[in-house]
PDB file of C-alpha atoms in Angstrom:
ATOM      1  CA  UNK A   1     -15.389   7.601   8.188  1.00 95.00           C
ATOM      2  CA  UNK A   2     -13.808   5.070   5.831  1.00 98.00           C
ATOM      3  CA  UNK A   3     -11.793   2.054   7.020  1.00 98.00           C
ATOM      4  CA  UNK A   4      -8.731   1.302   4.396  1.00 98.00           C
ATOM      5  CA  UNK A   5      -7.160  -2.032   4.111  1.00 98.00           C
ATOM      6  CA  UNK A   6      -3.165  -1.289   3.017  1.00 98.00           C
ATOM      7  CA  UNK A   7      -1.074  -3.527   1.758  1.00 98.00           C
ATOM      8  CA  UNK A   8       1.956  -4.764  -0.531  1.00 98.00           C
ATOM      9  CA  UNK A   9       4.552  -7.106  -1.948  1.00 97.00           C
ATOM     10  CA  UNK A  10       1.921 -10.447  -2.373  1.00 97.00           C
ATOM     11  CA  UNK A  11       3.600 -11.797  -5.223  1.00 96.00           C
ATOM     12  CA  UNK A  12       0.248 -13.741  -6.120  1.00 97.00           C
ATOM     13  CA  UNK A  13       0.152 -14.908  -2.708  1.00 95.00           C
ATOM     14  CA  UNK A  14      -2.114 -13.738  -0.183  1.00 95.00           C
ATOM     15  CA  UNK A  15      -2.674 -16.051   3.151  1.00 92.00           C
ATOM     16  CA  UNK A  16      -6.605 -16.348   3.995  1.00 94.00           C
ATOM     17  CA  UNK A  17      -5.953 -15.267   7.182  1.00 95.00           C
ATOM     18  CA  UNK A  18      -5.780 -11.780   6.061  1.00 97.00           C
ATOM     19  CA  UNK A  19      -9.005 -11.778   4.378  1.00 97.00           C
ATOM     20  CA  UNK A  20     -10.975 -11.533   8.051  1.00 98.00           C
ATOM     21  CA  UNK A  21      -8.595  -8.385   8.620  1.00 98.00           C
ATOM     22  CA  UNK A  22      -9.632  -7.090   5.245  1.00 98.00           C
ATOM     23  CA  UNK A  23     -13.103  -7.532   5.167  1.00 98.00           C
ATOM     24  CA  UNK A  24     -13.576  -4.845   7.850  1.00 98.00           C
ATOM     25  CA  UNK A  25     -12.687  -2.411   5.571  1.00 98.00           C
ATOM     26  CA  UNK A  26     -14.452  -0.241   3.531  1.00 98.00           C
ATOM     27  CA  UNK A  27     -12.020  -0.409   0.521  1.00 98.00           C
ATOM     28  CA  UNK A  28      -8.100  -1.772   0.101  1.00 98.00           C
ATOM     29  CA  UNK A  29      -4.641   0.165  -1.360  1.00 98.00           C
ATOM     30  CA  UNK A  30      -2.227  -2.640  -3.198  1.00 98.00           C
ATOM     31  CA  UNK A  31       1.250  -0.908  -3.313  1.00 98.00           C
ATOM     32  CA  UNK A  32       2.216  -3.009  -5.911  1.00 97.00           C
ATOM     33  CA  UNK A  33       3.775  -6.463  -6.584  1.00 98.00           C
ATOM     34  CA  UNK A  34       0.147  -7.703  -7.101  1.00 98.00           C
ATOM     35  CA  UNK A  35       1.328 -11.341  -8.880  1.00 97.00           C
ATOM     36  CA  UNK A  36      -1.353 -11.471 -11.114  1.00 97.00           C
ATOM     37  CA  UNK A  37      -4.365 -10.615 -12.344  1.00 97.00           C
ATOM     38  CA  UNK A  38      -6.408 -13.410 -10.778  1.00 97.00           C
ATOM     39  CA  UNK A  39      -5.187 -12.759  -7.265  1.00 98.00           C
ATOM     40  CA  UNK A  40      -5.986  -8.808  -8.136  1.00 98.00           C
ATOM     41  CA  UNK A  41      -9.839 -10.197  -8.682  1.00 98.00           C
ATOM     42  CA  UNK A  42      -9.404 -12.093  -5.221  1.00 97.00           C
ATOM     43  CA  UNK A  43      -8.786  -9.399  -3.459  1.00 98.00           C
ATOM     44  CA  UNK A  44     -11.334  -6.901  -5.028  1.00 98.00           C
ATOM     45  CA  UNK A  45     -14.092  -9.594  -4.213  1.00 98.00           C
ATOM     46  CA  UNK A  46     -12.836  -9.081  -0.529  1.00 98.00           C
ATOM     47  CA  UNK A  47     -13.225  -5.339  -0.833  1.00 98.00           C
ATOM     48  CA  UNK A  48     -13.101  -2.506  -3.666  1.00 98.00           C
ATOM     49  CA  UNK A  49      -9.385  -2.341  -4.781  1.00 98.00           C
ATOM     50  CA  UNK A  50      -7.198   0.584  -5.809  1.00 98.00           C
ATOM     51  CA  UNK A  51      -3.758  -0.833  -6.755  1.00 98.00           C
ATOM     52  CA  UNK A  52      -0.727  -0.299  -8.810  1.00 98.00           C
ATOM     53  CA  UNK A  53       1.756  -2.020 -10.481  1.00 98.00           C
ATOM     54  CA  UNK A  54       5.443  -3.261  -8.951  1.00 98.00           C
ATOM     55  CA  UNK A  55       8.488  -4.254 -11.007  1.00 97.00           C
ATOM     56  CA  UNK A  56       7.254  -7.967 -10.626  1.00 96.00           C
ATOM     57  CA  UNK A  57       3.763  -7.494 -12.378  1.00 97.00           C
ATOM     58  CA  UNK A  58       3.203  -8.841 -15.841  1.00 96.00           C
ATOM     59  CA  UNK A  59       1.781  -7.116 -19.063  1.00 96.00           C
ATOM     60  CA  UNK A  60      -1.481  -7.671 -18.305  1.00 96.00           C
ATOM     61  CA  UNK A  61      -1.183  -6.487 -14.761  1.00 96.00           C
ATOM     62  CA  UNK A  62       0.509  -3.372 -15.906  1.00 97.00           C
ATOM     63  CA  UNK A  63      -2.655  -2.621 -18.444  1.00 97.00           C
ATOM     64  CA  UNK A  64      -4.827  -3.414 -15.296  1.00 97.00           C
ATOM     65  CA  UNK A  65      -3.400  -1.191 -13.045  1.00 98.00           C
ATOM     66  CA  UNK A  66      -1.353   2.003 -13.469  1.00 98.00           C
ATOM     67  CA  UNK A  67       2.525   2.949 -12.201  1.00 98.00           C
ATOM     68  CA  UNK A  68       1.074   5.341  -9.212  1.00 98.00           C
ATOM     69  CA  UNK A  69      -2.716   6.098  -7.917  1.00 98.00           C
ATOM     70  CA  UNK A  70      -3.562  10.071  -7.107  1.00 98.00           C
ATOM     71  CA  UNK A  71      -6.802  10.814  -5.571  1.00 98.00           C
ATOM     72  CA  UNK A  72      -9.241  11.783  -2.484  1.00 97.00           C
ATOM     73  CA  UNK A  73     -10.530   9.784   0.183  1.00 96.00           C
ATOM     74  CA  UNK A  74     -12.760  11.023   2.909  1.00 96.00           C
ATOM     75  CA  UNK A  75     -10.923  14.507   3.093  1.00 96.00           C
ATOM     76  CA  UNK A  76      -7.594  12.696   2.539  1.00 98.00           C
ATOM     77  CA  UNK A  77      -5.012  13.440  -0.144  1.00 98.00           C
ATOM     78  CA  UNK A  78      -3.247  10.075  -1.465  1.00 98.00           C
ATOM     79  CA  UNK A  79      -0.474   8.891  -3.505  1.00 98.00           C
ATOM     80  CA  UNK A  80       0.456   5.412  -4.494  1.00 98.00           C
ATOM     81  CA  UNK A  81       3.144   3.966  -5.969  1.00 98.00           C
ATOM     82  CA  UNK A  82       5.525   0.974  -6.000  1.00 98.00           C
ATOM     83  CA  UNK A  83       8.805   2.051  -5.446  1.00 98.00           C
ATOM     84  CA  UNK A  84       9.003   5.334  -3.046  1.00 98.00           C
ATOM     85  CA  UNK A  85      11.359   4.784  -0.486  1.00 97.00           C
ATOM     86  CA  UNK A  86      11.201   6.816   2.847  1.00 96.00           C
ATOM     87  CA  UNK A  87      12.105   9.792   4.314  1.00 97.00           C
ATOM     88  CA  UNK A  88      15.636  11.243   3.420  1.00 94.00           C
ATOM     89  CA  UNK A  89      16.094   8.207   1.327  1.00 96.00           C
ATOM     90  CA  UNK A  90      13.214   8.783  -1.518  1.00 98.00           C
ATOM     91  CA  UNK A  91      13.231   7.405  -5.389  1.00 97.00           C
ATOM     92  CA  UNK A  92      13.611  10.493  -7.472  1.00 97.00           C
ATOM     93  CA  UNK A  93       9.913  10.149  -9.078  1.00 97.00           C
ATOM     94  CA  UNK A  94       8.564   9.642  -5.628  1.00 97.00           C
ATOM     95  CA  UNK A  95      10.590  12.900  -4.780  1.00 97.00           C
ATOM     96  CA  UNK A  96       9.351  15.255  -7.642  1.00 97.00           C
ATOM     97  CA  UNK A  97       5.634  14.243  -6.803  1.00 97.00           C
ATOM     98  CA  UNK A  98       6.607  15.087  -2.869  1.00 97.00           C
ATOM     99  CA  UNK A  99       8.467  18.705  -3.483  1.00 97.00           C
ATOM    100  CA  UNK A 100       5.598  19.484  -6.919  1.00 97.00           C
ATOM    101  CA  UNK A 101       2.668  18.098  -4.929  1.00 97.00           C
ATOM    102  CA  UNK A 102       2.777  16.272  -1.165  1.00 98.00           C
ATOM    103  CA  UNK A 103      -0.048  14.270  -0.758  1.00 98.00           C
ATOM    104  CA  UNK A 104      -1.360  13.580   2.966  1.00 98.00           C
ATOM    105  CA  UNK A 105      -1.040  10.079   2.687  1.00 98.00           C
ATOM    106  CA  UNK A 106       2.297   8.545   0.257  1.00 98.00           C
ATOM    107  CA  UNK A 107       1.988   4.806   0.406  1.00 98.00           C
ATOM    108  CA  UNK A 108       4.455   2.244  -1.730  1.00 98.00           C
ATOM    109  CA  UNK A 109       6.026  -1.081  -1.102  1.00 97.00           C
ATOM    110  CA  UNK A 110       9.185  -2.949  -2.493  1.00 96.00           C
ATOM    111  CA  UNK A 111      11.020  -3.152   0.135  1.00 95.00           C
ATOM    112  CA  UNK A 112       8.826  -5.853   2.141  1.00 95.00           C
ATOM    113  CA  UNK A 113       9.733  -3.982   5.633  1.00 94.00           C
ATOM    114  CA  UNK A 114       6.263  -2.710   7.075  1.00 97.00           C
ATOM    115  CA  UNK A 115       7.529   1.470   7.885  1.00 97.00           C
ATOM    116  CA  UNK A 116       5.104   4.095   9.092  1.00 98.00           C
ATOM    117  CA  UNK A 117       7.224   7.611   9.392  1.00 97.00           C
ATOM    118  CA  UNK A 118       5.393  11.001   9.030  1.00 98.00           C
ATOM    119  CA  UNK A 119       7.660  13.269   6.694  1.00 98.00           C
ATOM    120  CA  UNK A 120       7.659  16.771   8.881  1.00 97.00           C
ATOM    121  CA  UNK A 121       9.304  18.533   5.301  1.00 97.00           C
ATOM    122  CA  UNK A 122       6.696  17.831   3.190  1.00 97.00           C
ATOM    123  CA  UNK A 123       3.800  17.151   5.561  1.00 97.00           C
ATOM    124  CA  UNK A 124       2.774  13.861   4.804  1.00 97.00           C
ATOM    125  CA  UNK A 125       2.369  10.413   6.239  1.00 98.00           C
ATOM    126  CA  UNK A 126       4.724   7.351   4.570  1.00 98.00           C
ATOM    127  CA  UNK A 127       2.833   4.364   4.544  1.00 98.00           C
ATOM    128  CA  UNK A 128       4.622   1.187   3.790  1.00 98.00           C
ATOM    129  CA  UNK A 129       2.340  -2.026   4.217  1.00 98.00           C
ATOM    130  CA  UNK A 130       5.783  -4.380   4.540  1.00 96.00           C
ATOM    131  CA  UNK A 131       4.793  -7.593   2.641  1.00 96.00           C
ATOM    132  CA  UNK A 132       1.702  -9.844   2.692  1.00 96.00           C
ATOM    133  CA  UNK A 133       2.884 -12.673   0.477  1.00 93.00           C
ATOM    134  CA  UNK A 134       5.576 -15.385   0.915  1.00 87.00           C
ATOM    135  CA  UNK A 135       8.263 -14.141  -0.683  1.00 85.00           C
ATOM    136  CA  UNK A 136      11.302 -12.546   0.068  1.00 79.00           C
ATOM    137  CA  UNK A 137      13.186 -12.490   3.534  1.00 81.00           C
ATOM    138  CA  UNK A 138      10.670 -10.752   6.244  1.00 81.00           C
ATOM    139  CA  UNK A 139      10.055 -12.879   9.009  1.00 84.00           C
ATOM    140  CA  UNK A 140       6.606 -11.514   9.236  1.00 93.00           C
ATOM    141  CA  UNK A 141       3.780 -11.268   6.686  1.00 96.00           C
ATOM    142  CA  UNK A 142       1.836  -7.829   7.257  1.00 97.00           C
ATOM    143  CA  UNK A 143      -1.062  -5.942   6.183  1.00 98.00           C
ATOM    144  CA  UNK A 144      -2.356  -2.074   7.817  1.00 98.00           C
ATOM    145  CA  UNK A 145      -5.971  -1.091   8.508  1.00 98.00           C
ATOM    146  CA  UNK A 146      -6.043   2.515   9.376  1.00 98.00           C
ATOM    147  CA  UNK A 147      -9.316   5.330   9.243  1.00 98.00           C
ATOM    148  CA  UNK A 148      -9.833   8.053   7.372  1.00 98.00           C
ATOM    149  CA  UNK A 149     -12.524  10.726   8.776  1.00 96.00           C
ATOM    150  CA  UNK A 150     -12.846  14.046   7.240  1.00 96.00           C
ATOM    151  CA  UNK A 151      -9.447  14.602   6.428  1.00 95.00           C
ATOM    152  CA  UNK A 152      -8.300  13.079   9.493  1.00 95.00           C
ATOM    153  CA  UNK A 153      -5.896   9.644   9.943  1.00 97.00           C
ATOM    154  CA  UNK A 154      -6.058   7.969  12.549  1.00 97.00           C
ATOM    155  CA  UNK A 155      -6.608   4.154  14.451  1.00 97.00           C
ATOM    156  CA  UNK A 156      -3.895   2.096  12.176  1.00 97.00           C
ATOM    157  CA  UNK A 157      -3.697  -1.155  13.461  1.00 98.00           C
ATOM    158  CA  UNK A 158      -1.120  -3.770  11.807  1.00 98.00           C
ATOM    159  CA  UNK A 159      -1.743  -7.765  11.293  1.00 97.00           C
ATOM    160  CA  UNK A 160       1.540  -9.885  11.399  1.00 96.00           C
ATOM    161  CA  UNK A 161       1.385 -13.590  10.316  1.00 94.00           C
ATOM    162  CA  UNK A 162       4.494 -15.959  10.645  1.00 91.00           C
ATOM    163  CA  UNK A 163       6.354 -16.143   7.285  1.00 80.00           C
TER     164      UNK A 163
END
């Protein structure tokens, strides 16, 4: 079983009160919107990071860290990328990978509003962290823990901290 830290939108920002949420997982998904490469290193010191980049990152965060993330975890099918959208309202990239290829598990960010929807057309679960940083107009601050097991999901919990 492997416990994955998910989240988005820190805009080189991320409150130290997410860090004891973090740290119980095995490994953590950025969706993007990372703020820089020095906060990228703070968070893989918390925990091995897979990330991409978000239409706020600099050059050197784009060399870092590619557009979208494809690969297996524990049995679990995943795709990553920035901008995705959600069901019925998808980016066209995020759609060709979806109708081509449907992962089990499509997480992005942008949008800053935490959304967990499972997509019954192409079988997959949508996965959008909302926003850990301080920017932007959420109220809340949020970060998702979930578990994968053998090609299972399953126990996502979600930390909220006051904007």
């Amino acid at each position: 079983m492997t416990t994955i830290g998910i989240i988005s939108d820190t805009h080189n920002h991320l409150d130290q009160k997410f860090v004891p949420f973090l740290e119980k997982c095995d490994a953590i998904w950025h969706a993007g919107d990372i703020g820089s490469i020095a906060l990228a290193d703070k968070i893989a010191a918390i925990k091995p990071l897979t990330a991409v980049y978000g239409n706020i990152d600099d050059y050197n965060t784009r060399l870092a860290y590619p557009e979208t993330q494809r690969f297996i975890t524990d049995g679990v099918d995943v795709f990553i990328t920035h901008i995705g959208g959600y069901p019925g309202k998808y980016s066209p990239a995020a759609r060709k990978v979806l109708e081509t290829n449907p992962p089990k598990i499509f997480v992005c960010g942008h949008s800053h509003i935490l959304k967990v929807m499972y997509d019954q057309k192409y079988g997959c679960l949508v996965v959008n962290p909302g926003a850990a940083g301080q920017y932007g107009q959420q109220a809340m601050r949020t970060a998702l823990r979930l578990k994968l097991d053998n090609g299972e999901i399953k126990d996502l919990e979600i930390c909220e901290l006051p904007r």
